[in-house]
Structure formats: structure tokens, C-alpha cells
Short mmCIF file of C-alpha atoms in Angstrom, two decimals:
data_model
loop_
_atom_site.label_atom_id
_atom_site.label_comp_id
_atom_site.label_asym_id
_atom_site.label_seq_id
_atom_site.Cartn_x
_atom_site.Cartn_y
_atom_site.Cartn_z
CA MET F 1 0.00 0.00 0.00
CA THR F 2 1.39 3.40 -0.97
CA GLU F 3 0.92 6.36 1.35
CA VAL F 4 -0.48 9.46 -0.32
CA PRO F 5 0.36 12.84 1.23
CA GLY F 6 -2.55 15.16 1.88
CA GLU F 7 -1.51 17.67 -0.79
CA GLU F 8 -1.19 14.92 -3.42
CA ALA F 9 -4.60 13.56 -2.46
CA GLY F 10 -6.11 16.86 -3.50
CA ARG F 11 -4.78 16.37 -7.06
CA ILE F 12 -6.60 13.11 -7.71
CA SER F 13 -8.52 13.55 -10.94
CA PHE F 14 -12.27 13.87 -11.16
CA ARG F 15 -12.42 10.53 -13.00
CA ALA F 16 -10.40 8.80 -10.26
CA ARG F 17 -12.96 9.83 -7.68
CA PHE F 18 -15.80 7.99 -9.40
CA SER F 19 -16.37 4.43 -10.57
CA SER F 20 -19.17 2.00 -11.29
CA PRO F 21 -21.49 1.79 -8.27
CA PHE F 22 -21.42 -2.00 -8.74
CA LEU F 23 -17.63 -2.46 -8.58
CA ALA F 24 -17.60 -4.88 -5.62
CA LEU F 25 -20.08 -7.22 -7.35
CA ARG F 26 -17.28 -8.47 -9.59
CA HIS F 27 -16.23 -10.71 -6.68
CA ARG F 28 -18.13 -14.02 -6.78
CA ASP F 29 -18.47 -14.50 -3.02
CA PHE F 30 -19.65 -10.93 -2.44
CA ARG F 31 -22.12 -11.31 -5.30
CA LEU F 32 -23.56 -14.50 -3.78
CA VAL F 33 -23.93 -12.94 -0.34
CA TRP F 34 -25.45 -9.79 -1.87
CA ILE F 35 -28.10 -11.74 -3.81
CA GLY F 36 -29.03 -13.90 -0.82
CA ALA F 37 -29.23 -10.89 1.47
CA PHE F 38 -31.42 -8.99 -1.00
CA ILE F 39 -33.96 -11.81 -1.27
CA SER F 40 -34.06 -12.31 2.48
CA THR F 41 -34.28 -8.61 3.26
CA THR F 42 -37.18 -8.24 0.82
CA GLY F 43 -39.03 -10.92 2.77
CA THR F 44 -38.14 -9.27 6.06
CA TRP F 45 -39.58 -5.96 4.89
CA MET F 46 -42.76 -7.71 3.79
CA GLN F 47 -43.14 -9.07 7.31
CA THR F 48 -42.22 -5.72 8.89
CA ILE F 49 -44.96 -3.92 6.96
CA ALA F 50 -47.54 -6.64 7.60
CA GLN F 51 -46.61 -6.95 11.26
CA ALA F 52 -46.98 -3.22 11.90
CA TRP F 53 -50.37 -3.26 10.21
CA VAL F 54 -51.51 -6.35 12.14
CA VAL F 55 -50.46 -4.84 15.48
CA LEU F 56 -52.21 -1.55 14.71
CA SER F 57 -55.34 -3.39 13.52
CA MET F 58 -55.46 -5.62 16.59
CA THR F 59 -54.86 -2.89 19.17
CA GLY F 60 -55.55 0.47 17.52
CA SER F 61 -52.64 1.73 19.60
CA ALA F 62 -49.54 3.60 18.49
CA PHE F 63 -47.96 2.61 21.81
CA TYR F 64 -48.14 -1.10 20.93
CA LEU F 65 -46.71 -0.25 17.53
CA GLY F 66 -43.73 1.39 19.23
CA LEU F 67 -43.50 -1.42 21.81
CA ASP F 68 -43.25 -4.07 19.10
CA ALA F 69 -40.47 -2.15 17.36
CA PHE F 70 -38.80 -1.62 20.75
CA LEU F 71 -38.77 -5.34 21.56
CA ALA F 72 -37.49 -6.20 18.08
CA THR F 73 -34.43 -3.98 18.55
CA LEU F 74 -33.90 -4.19 22.33
CA PRO F 75 -31.75 -7.35 21.98
CA MET F 76 -29.21 -5.28 20.05
CA ILE F 77 -28.57 -3.37 23.28
CA LEU F 78 -28.51 -6.50 25.41
CA PHE F 79 -26.57 -8.97 23.27
CA SER F 80 -24.75 -7.32 20.35
CA LEU F 81 -21.46 -6.90 22.25
CA ALA F 82 -21.47 -10.62 23.03
CA GLY F 83 -22.33 -11.23 19.37
CA GLY F 84 -19.25 -9.29 18.30
CA VAL F 85 -17.00 -11.38 20.55
CA VAL F 86 -18.51 -14.58 19.14
CA ALA F 87 -18.02 -13.30 15.58
CA ASP F 88 -14.29 -12.82 16.29
CA ARG F 89 -13.96 -16.30 17.83
CA ILE F 90 -15.85 -18.83 15.69
CA ASP F 91 -16.59 -19.50 12.02
CA ARG F 92 -18.67 -16.54 10.88
CA LYS F 93 -20.24 -18.52 8.06
CA ARG F 94 -21.61 -21.13 10.48
CA LEU F 95 -22.84 -18.42 12.84
CA LEU F 96 -24.70 -16.73 10.00
CA MET F 97 -26.34 -19.95 8.84
CA ILE F 98 -27.60 -20.72 12.35
CA SER F 99 -28.98 -17.20 12.55
CA GLN F 100 -30.88 -17.58 9.27
CA VAL F 101 -32.39 -20.94 10.23
CA LEU F 102 -33.70 -19.58 13.52
CA GLN F 103 -35.19 -16.47 11.92
CA MET F 104 -36.87 -18.66 9.31
CA SER F 105 -38.40 -20.75 12.09
CA PHE F 106 -39.81 -17.71 13.89
CA ALA F 107 -41.43 -16.44 10.67
CA PHE F 108 -43.10 -19.79 10.05
CA ILE F 109 -44.37 -19.96 13.65
CA LEU F 110 -46.06 -16.58 13.25
CA THR F 111 -47.48 -17.69 9.90
CA ALA F 112 -49.03 -20.74 11.53
CA LEU F 113 -50.54 -18.64 14.32
CA LEU F 114 -52.15 -16.32 11.77
CA VAL F 115 -53.44 -19.14 9.55
CA THR F 116 -55.06 -20.90 12.52
CA ASP F 117 -56.43 -17.58 13.84
CA GLN F 118 -54.68 -18.14 17.18
CA VAL F 119 -52.41 -15.12 17.09
CA GLN F 120 -52.40 -12.69 20.00
CA VAL F 121 -50.41 -9.52 20.49
CA TRP F 122 -48.12 -11.13 23.05
CA HIS F 123 -47.17 -13.80 20.48
CA ILE F 124 -45.99 -11.09 18.11
CA LEU F 125 -44.09 -9.26 20.85
CA VAL F 126 -42.28 -12.41 22.03
CA LEU F 127 -41.31 -13.49 18.52
CA SER F 128 -40.08 -9.96 17.75
CA PHE F 129 -37.76 -10.19 20.76
CA CYS F 130 -36.55 -13.67 19.75
CA THR F 131 -35.82 -12.52 16.19
CA GLY F 132 -33.94 -9.49 17.48
CA THR F 133 -31.86 -11.70 19.75
CA VAL F 134 -30.76 -13.90 16.86
CA GLN F 135 -29.96 -10.81 14.77
CA ALA F 136 -27.78 -9.46 17.58
CA PHE F 137 -25.44 -12.43 17.02
CA GLY F 138 -25.77 -12.74 13.25
CA GLY F 139 -25.45 -9.02 12.50
CA PRO F 140 -21.83 -8.50 13.64
CA ALA F 141 -20.76 -11.63 11.76
CA TYR F 142 -22.40 -10.39 8.57
CA GLN F 143 -20.88 -6.91 8.84
CA ALA F 144 -17.45 -8.37 9.62
CA LEU F 145 -17.43 -10.63 6.57
CA LEU F 146 -18.08 -7.90 3.97
CA PRO F 147 -14.47 -6.57 3.86
CA VAL F 148 -13.15 -10.13 3.56
CA LEU F 149 -15.03 -10.63 0.29
CA VAL F 150 -13.56 -7.62 -1.58
CA GLU F 151 -10.30 -5.72 -1.92
CA LYS F 152 -9.59 -3.06 0.69
CA ARG F 153 -9.99 -0.19 -1.75
CA GLU F 154 -13.48 -1.52 -2.55
CA VAL F 155 -14.70 -1.64 1.06
CA PRO F 156 -16.63 1.68 0.87
CA ASN F 157 -18.24 0.48 -2.36
CA ALA F 158 -19.18 -2.85 -0.73
CA VAL F 159 -20.71 -1.02 2.25
CA ALA F 160 -22.73 1.18 -0.10
CA LEU F 161 -23.84 -1.83 -2.14
CA ASN F 162 -24.96 -3.54 1.05
CA SER F 163 -27.03 -0.45 1.85
CA MET F 164 -28.31 -0.53 -1.72
CA GLN F 165 -29.60 -4.10 -1.46
CA PHE F 166 -31.21 -3.33 1.89
CA ASN F 167 -33.02 -0.32 0.48
CA LEU F 168 -33.92 -1.96 -2.82
CA ALA F 169 -35.60 -4.54 -0.61
CA ARG F 170 -37.16 -1.74 1.46
CA MET F 171 -38.63 -0.37 -1.76
CA LEU F 172 -39.77 -3.72 -3.18
CA GLY F 173 -40.85 -5.34 0.10
CA PRO F 174 -43.52 -2.78 1.04
CA SER F 175 -44.95 -2.87 -2.50
CA LEU F 176 -45.25 -6.65 -2.38
CA ALA F 177 -46.60 -6.44 1.17
CA GLY F 178 -49.26 -3.96 0.09
CA ILE F 179 -50.40 -6.30 -2.67
CA ALA F 180 -50.36 -9.32 -0.37
CA LEU F 181 -52.18 -7.51 2.44
CA ALA F 182 -54.91 -6.32 0.08
CA THR F 183 -55.42 -9.60 -1.82
CA LEU F 184 -54.10 -12.56 0.19
CA GLY F 185 -53.78 -11.58 3.83
CA ALA F 186 -50.98 -10.86 6.29
CA GLU F 187 -50.12 -14.54 6.75
CA TRP F 188 -48.70 -14.63 3.21
CA CYS F 189 -46.23 -11.88 4.09
CA PHE F 190 -44.96 -13.88 7.05
CA GLY F 191 -44.83 -17.12 5.09
CA LEU F 192 -42.94 -15.60 2.17
CA ASN F 193 -40.47 -14.08 4.61
CA GLY F 194 -39.84 -17.54 6.04
CA LEU F 195 -39.13 -18.89 2.55
CA SER F 196 -36.79 -15.98 1.77
CA PHE F 197 -34.29 -17.15 4.36
CA VAL F 198 -33.68 -20.25 2.25
CA ALA F 199 -31.93 -17.99 -0.29
CA VAL F 200 -29.36 -16.84 2.27
CA ILE F 201 -28.73 -20.36 3.51
CA ILE F 202 -28.12 -21.62 -0.04
CA THR F 203 -25.82 -18.75 -1.05
CA LEU F 204 -23.78 -19.04 2.15
CA PHE F 205 -23.31 -22.74 1.43
CA PHE F 206 -21.62 -21.90 -1.90
CA VAL F 207 -19.44 -19.08 -0.55
CA GLU F 208 -15.82 -20.25 -0.57
CA LYS F 209 -14.20 -17.75 1.80
CA SER F 210 -13.61 -18.83 5.37
CA PHE F 211 -14.62 -16.39 8.07
CA ALA F 212 -13.07 -18.27 10.98
CA ARG F 213 -10.40 -16.45 12.94
CA ALA F 214 -6.97 -18.01 12.59
CA GLY F 215 -5.86 -19.73 15.75
CA GLY F 216 -7.64 -20.28 19.05
CA ARG F 217 -8.38 -17.71 21.71
CA LYS F 218 -6.98 -18.23 25.18
CA GLU F 219 -8.29 -14.98 26.62
CA SER F 220 -11.68 -14.80 28.31
CA VAL F 221 -14.81 -13.45 26.63
CA LEU F 222 -14.75 -10.55 29.09
CA PHE F 223 -11.17 -9.74 28.09
CA ASP F 224 -12.14 -9.69 24.41
CA LEU F 225 -15.09 -7.45 25.19
CA ARG F 226 -12.95 -4.96 27.16
CA GLU F 227 -10.38 -5.00 24.36
CA GLY F 228 -13.02 -4.05 21.79
CA LEU F 229 -14.46 -1.26 23.93
CA SER F 230 -10.98 0.10 24.63
CA PHE F 231 -10.14 0.10 20.93
CA VAL F 232 -13.22 2.16 20.06
CA TRP F 233 -12.65 4.56 22.96
CA ASN F 234 -9.01 5.17 22.11
CA GLU F 235 -9.74 5.62 18.41
CA GLY F 236 -11.41 9.02 18.72
CA ARG F 237 -12.92 8.87 15.24
CA LEU F 238 -14.62 5.57 16.01
CA PHE F 239 -16.11 7.00 19.19
CA LEU F 240 -17.46 10.09 17.40
CA LEU F 241 -18.90 8.00 14.57
CA THR F 242 -20.55 5.71 17.10
CA VAL F 243 -22.20 8.63 18.89
CA LEU F 244 -23.38 10.13 15.59
CA ALA F 245 -24.89 6.79 14.56
CA ALA F 246 -26.72 6.46 17.89
CA ALA F 247 -28.21 9.96 17.67
CA THR F 248 -29.28 9.48 14.06
CA THR F 249 -31.17 6.26 14.75
CA LEU F 250 -32.58 7.47 18.08
CA PHE F 251 -34.35 10.41 16.45
CA GLY F 252 -34.39 9.42 12.77
CA ILE F 253 -35.58 5.82 12.44
CA PRO F 254 -38.98 6.47 14.13
CA ILE F 255 -40.13 8.08 10.87
CA VAL F 256 -40.31 4.53 9.48
CA THR F 257 -42.01 3.12 12.58
CA MET F 258 -44.64 5.88 12.66
CA MET F 259 -45.33 5.74 8.91
CA PRO F 260 -48.54 3.69 9.28
CA VAL F 261 -49.83 6.28 11.76
CA VAL F 262 -49.09 9.06 9.23
CA ALA F 263 -50.88 7.10 6.49
CA GLU F 264 -53.92 6.30 8.63
CA ASN F 265 -54.39 9.30 10.93
CA ILE F 266 -53.23 12.17 8.71
CA PHE F 267 -54.12 11.04 5.20
CA GLY F 268 -56.58 8.16 5.76
CA VAL F 269 -55.07 6.23 2.84
CA GLY F 270 -54.96 2.79 4.44
CA ALA F 271 -52.50 -0.01 3.72
CA SER F 272 -52.07 0.97 0.08
CA GLY F 273 -51.02 4.55 0.88
CA TYR F 274 -48.78 3.30 3.68
CA SER F 275 -46.95 1.01 1.26
CA TRP F 276 -46.53 3.91 -1.21
CA LEU F 277 -44.91 6.10 1.45
CA MET F 278 -42.57 3.28 2.42
CA THR F 279 -41.76 2.62 -1.23
CA ALA F 280 -40.90 6.29 -1.77
CA SER F 281 -38.61 6.23 1.28
CA GLY F 282 -36.93 3.08 -0.01
CA ALA F 283 -36.48 4.57 -3.49
CA GLY F 284 -34.74 7.58 -1.95
CA SER F 285 -32.43 5.32 0.00
CA VAL F 286 -31.53 3.37 -3.14
CA THR F 287 -30.75 6.61 -4.95
CA GLY F 288 -28.52 7.69 -2.08
CA ALA F 289 -26.75 4.34 -2.08
CA VAL F 290 -26.03 4.55 -5.82
CA LEU F 291 -24.66 8.07 -5.36
CA VAL F 292 -22.37 7.14 -2.46
CA ALA F 293 -21.27 3.86 -4.09
CA SER F 294 -20.14 5.75 -7.18
CA ILE F 295 -17.77 8.00 -5.27
CA LEU F 296 -14.30 6.55 -4.81
CA THR F 297 -12.53 9.33 -2.94
CA ILE F 298 -14.22 11.85 -0.69
CA ARG F 299 -11.76 14.21 0.94
CA ARG F 300 -14.09 15.17 3.79
CA ARG F 301 -16.20 12.16 4.64
CA GLY F 302 -16.90 13.43 8.15
CA SER F 303 -18.30 16.71 6.84
CA LEU F 304 -20.32 14.82 4.25
CA ALA F 305 -21.89 12.63 6.94
CA ILE F 306 -22.79 15.67 9.04
CA GLY F 307 -24.20 17.43 5.97
CA PHE F 308 -26.42 14.44 5.24
CA GLN F 309 -27.55 14.41 8.87
CA LEU F 310 -28.51 18.10 8.92
CA SER F 311 -30.34 17.73 5.60
CA PHE F 312 -32.27 14.77 6.97
CA ALA F 313 -33.31 16.78 10.04
CA LEU F 314 -34.70 19.64 7.93
CA LEU F 315 -36.53 17.26 5.59
CA LEU F 316 -38.00 15.37 8.56
CA LEU F 317 -39.32 18.65 9.98
CA ALA F 318 -41.02 19.41 6.67
CA PHE F 319 -42.46 15.88 6.53
CA ALA F 320 -43.93 16.30 10.02
CA PHE F 321 -46.04 19.29 8.95
CA SER F 322 -46.92 18.22 5.41
CA ARG F 323 -50.63 17.75 4.76
CA MET F 324 -50.45 16.90 1.05
CA PHE F 325 -49.92 13.23 0.28
CA TRP F 326 -47.85 13.80 -2.87
CA LEU F 327 -45.58 16.22 -0.99
CA SER F 328 -45.15 13.76 1.86
CA ALA F 329 -44.21 11.07 -0.67
CA VAL F 330 -41.55 13.36 -2.15
CA LEU F 331 -40.24 14.22 1.33
CA ALA F 332 -40.20 10.50 2.22
CA PHE F 333 -37.99 9.96 -0.85
CA LEU F 334 -35.60 12.77 0.18
CA THR F 335 -35.45 11.72 3.85
CA GLY F 336 -34.62 8.19 2.71
CA LEU F 337 -31.77 9.53 0.57
CA ALA F 338 -30.33 11.70 3.34
CA LEU F 339 -30.65 9.05 6.06
CA LEU F 340 -28.94 6.49 3.83
CA GLY F 341 -26.14 8.98 3.23
CA VAL F 342 -25.44 9.31 6.96
CA ILE F 343 -25.52 5.56 7.51
CA THR F 344 -23.37 4.58 4.53
CA VAL F 345 -20.67 7.22 4.94
CA THR F 346 -20.25 6.60 8.68
CA SER F 347 -20.28 2.79 8.19
CA SER F 348 -17.59 2.94 5.49
CA MET F 349 -15.43 5.17 7.69
CA VAL F 350 -15.73 2.67 10.56
CA GLN F 351 -14.78 -0.24 8.29
CA LEU F 352 -11.69 1.60 7.00
CA VAL F 353 -10.42 2.43 10.49
CA THR F 354 -11.02 -1.05 11.97
CA THR F 355 -8.41 -3.84 11.96
CA GLU F 356 -9.43 -7.33 10.83
CA GLN F 357 -8.84 -8.98 14.22
CA MET F 358 -11.07 -6.39 15.90
CA ARG F 359 -13.70 -6.14 13.18
CA GLY F 360 -16.41 -8.29 14.75
CA ARG F 361 -16.24 -6.48 18.08
CA VAL F 362 -15.96 -3.00 16.57
CA MET F 363 -18.90 -3.62 14.25
CA SER F 364 -20.94 -4.98 17.15
CA ILE F 365 -20.26 -1.77 19.11
CA PHE F 366 -21.17 0.34 16.10
CA MET F 367 -24.32 -1.74 15.57
CA LEU F 368 -25.15 -1.32 19.26
CA ALA F 369 -25.06 2.43 18.73
CA PHE F 370 -26.73 2.31 15.32
CA ARG F 371 -29.49 -0.15 16.15
CA GLY F 372 -29.50 0.38 19.89
CA GLY F 373 -30.91 3.85 19.43
CA MET F 374 -33.88 2.37 17.59
CA PRO F 375 -35.76 0.73 20.51
CA LEU F 376 -35.44 3.80 22.69
CA GLY F 377 -36.45 6.10 19.86
CA ASN F 378 -39.35 3.86 18.84
CA LEU F 379 -40.59 3.49 22.40
CA PHE F 380 -40.47 7.24 23.02
CA SER F 381 -42.08 8.01 19.66
CA GLY F 382 -44.89 5.54 20.29
CA TRP F 383 -45.54 7.06 23.71
CA ALA F 384 -45.34 10.65 22.44
CA THR F 385 -47.68 9.92 19.54
CA GLU F 386 -50.18 8.32 21.89
CA ARG F 387 -49.84 11.24 24.33
CA TRP F 388 -49.96 14.02 21.73
CA ASN F 389 -49.87 13.23 18.01
CA VAL F 390 -47.52 12.04 15.27
CA THR F 391 -46.82 15.58 14.05
CA PHE F 392 -45.45 16.57 17.45
CA THR F 393 -43.33 13.42 17.64
CA LEU F 394 -41.70 13.80 14.24
CA ALA F 395 -41.14 17.56 14.70
CA PHE F 396 -39.51 16.98 18.11
CA ASN F 397 -37.19 14.35 16.61
CA ALA F 398 -36.26 16.68 13.74
CA ILE F 399 -35.36 19.53 16.09
CA ALA F 400 -33.28 17.17 18.26
CA LEU F 401 -31.38 16.00 15.14
CA LEU F 402 -30.72 19.60 14.13
CA GLY F 403 -29.18 20.22 17.54
CA VAL F 404 -26.99 17.12 17.28
CA GLY F 405 -25.84 18.08 13.79
CA LEU F 406 -24.89 21.58 14.87
CA ILE F 407 -22.89 20.20 17.80
CA PHE F 408 -21.05 17.79 15.51
CA LEU F 409 -20.01 20.62 13.23
CA ALA F 410 -17.47 21.44 15.93
CA PHE F 411 -15.89 17.99 15.50
CA ARG F 412 -15.85 17.88 11.70
CA ALA F 413 -12.16 18.81 11.43
CA ARG F 414 -11.22 15.89 13.68
CA LEU F 415 -13.27 13.49 11.56
CA ASP F 416 -12.07 14.92 8.24
CA SER F 417 -8.33 15.09 8.85
CA LYS F 418 -7.68 11.36 9.12
CA ALA F 419 -10.79 10.15 7.34
CA GLU F 420 -9.56 11.98 4.25
CA ALA F 421 -6.13 10.39 4.36
CA GLU F 422 -7.56 6.91 4.96
CA ALA F 423 -10.05 7.29 2.14
CA VAL F 424 -7.34 8.34 -0.30
CA VAL F 425 -4.91 5.61 0.74
CA ALA F 426 -7.56 2.89 0.64
CA GLU F 427 -8.91 3.91 -2.75
CA VAL F 428 -5.66 4.46 -4.68
CA ALA F 429 -3.55 1.73 -3.06
#
């Protein structure tokens, strides 16, 4: 790898800063994992949409809607650090396959409960917690394997492509869910999600790369955990990125959770309108992923992430007060783009800073911040919407995000200085 001085980095040509957004897909193993993840994530979004609608239909309560989302993501707070240690100790491929089999089983259980008309709210809440627990162990392993499947200079592109498949699924899944809900029933969404996990299991079987850590570990699990936390704390950029991720999800992700309330209470458009809003948000995220994936070298990635975050906050504020459905759909598209920008840029920066032997633990800490903010944000947003209304909730979150973004402007130089050098070195090496 050749070091590139800061002044030389500034002379990199316009063409060198851009490439095909699909560059990492030239690697067979990454391509297999990407395809399997896309199919499975599409099924997961179908279940997410159907499950939110079922909970709201059964209870008529925004609080239960927030509680279900809270229980689905709470395990990330409780178990993700342990999941990161496990991902750095055992075969990541095997860990991922176990995770997929268990999630498939939970989806089929819920399908059976719906088909037999035995489902109760507590069933959904318990299975949401169980699914979240499995994801807390499978998630760090999945994030840690991505850099192994591509060259180092392609890591940011791989991260963006991973976001792209997730958001392509977020665009397709709600559309399919809307059709299934209107014509077949919610049980089909859960059943198809169960089948979608088969795609991941098959593709992982054909992946040739080994994700097992070389050599055994003599240190205790607690030692490994302290080592990971110390690494993030001492790497100031990692700590700042972790805090930014937590704030973004704490106040930003509830826009997705509260979307059915917006569709029903503000516009009265039912499941069909709800799926259109979610599709627009997903389309914006895909657009953002293509944009970020096309950029090879960004000299100020930290500033870019903060810019995306501030833009998202302003768009969220506008979405909160919009009373025209077409305008809300456009704003959903733009908020999806901006939110994806924050997530992808910060995730790629974390991957570039992290060492391979620490990757599972570092990604579990980052996921704890990124996804750990979700249950708290969802629980608060559900309570606030029940107590006041969804407009107040979304506006409050937007103002909080604006405050966070303005505070982080003071740290942008610290993020940019080394992030720029790392980006240049990684991309031109």
C-alpha cells in the first residue's frame, strides 16, 4: 500500500474519484452474499410492513406499535457486544447460517398462528424479541465478513452496495406487502419471509471464503469485550462516529415506525397509501446508495456525513407538517436519501479504520449504537404519539437532530483530517 500525502490527495482527478457503483459485485463471493441478502431482506420488509399493520389493527394503539419495534431492537442493546466477541472467535459462516435458520423458524411460527387464527399480540411481541436476539449475534458476523469478500480499496463500495440491497428490498418489500395484504392476507407476508431465508442459507453454502479467525483464543470473553471497547474509545474517530450513529437512529428511524400512523391518521389512505410512502422512502435510499457507491474518494467524509444528517433533520421537519400526500411522498424519498447517506458514509469510515482482528467487536459496538438507538427512539415516539400526536413526535425528533448536527459541526475537522487520508490511501492503493 502506498501512502499518499494530503496535498497529493487533492490532485486526484475527477475521474479517479468515481467508478461504477457495482464495482464490488465483480467478486463471486460478495455477489452470492449480496443476492441472498437482497432476497431475504425483501421478505423481512414484507413481514415488517404486515406486522406493523396487524399490530395496529389488533390494538388500535400507536404505543403497541412502538413497543413491538422496541422489543425487536432491544436485543441489540442486550446482546450485540457478546455477538461481536462470538463473531471474532468462531466460524462466521456457520454463525450466519444458524442465525438464518432460527429467523426462518420464527417467521413460520407466526405464519401458523395467523393461519389458525390463534395469534395474539403477546405472540408477536415475544417473537419480535426472539428474532432481534438472533440478529444481535448474526449481525456482527455479517458486517465483519463484507471486507473479507472484496479488496480493501473496494470496502466503501461494498458497504454502499450492502445499503443498496437493503433499500432496494425496502422499496420492493412494502410494495409486495401492500399487494399481499390487500389480496391474500398478512399470513402470506410472514410465510414468504420464512421462505426468503432459504436464499441466504443456499448462497452461504456456496461461498468459498472462510470467516473463521486463525488460531484459538486463550483470553476470556470478558477480556475480548474490554479489548473491543478500549479500541473504540481510544480511536477518537470511532467514538465520534458511534455517537453520531446512535443519535441518528434514536431520532431518525422512528419516521419509518410511525409511517402507518401518518398514512392512517393524517391522510386516511390505508395499507395501500402506507406502502406507497414506504416505497418512496426506499427509493430515496436506493438513490442515495447509488450516489455514495459511485464515489471513490471523498476528501471530507466526516463533513459529508454531518451534511447528510442536517439535511435529513430539515426534511423530517417538513415531513412532520406536510398535509399533502404527494408532498409527503416526495419528502419521504428525500429523507430516505439523506438518512442512507449518513448511515453509509459513517459505516464505510468505521470499516476503513477497523483492523481485521477487531472487526467483529468493533462492528458490534457500532451496531449497538446504530441499532440500539432504535428501541429507545421507537418506544419514546410511540408514547409521544399516543400522548400528543404524530406531528409533534416527528417535529420533536427533527429539532433534536438539528441540535446534534450543529454540535457535531465542531468535530468535523477531527473526523475529516484522518478520514480523508484513509479514504485516499484505501482507494488508490
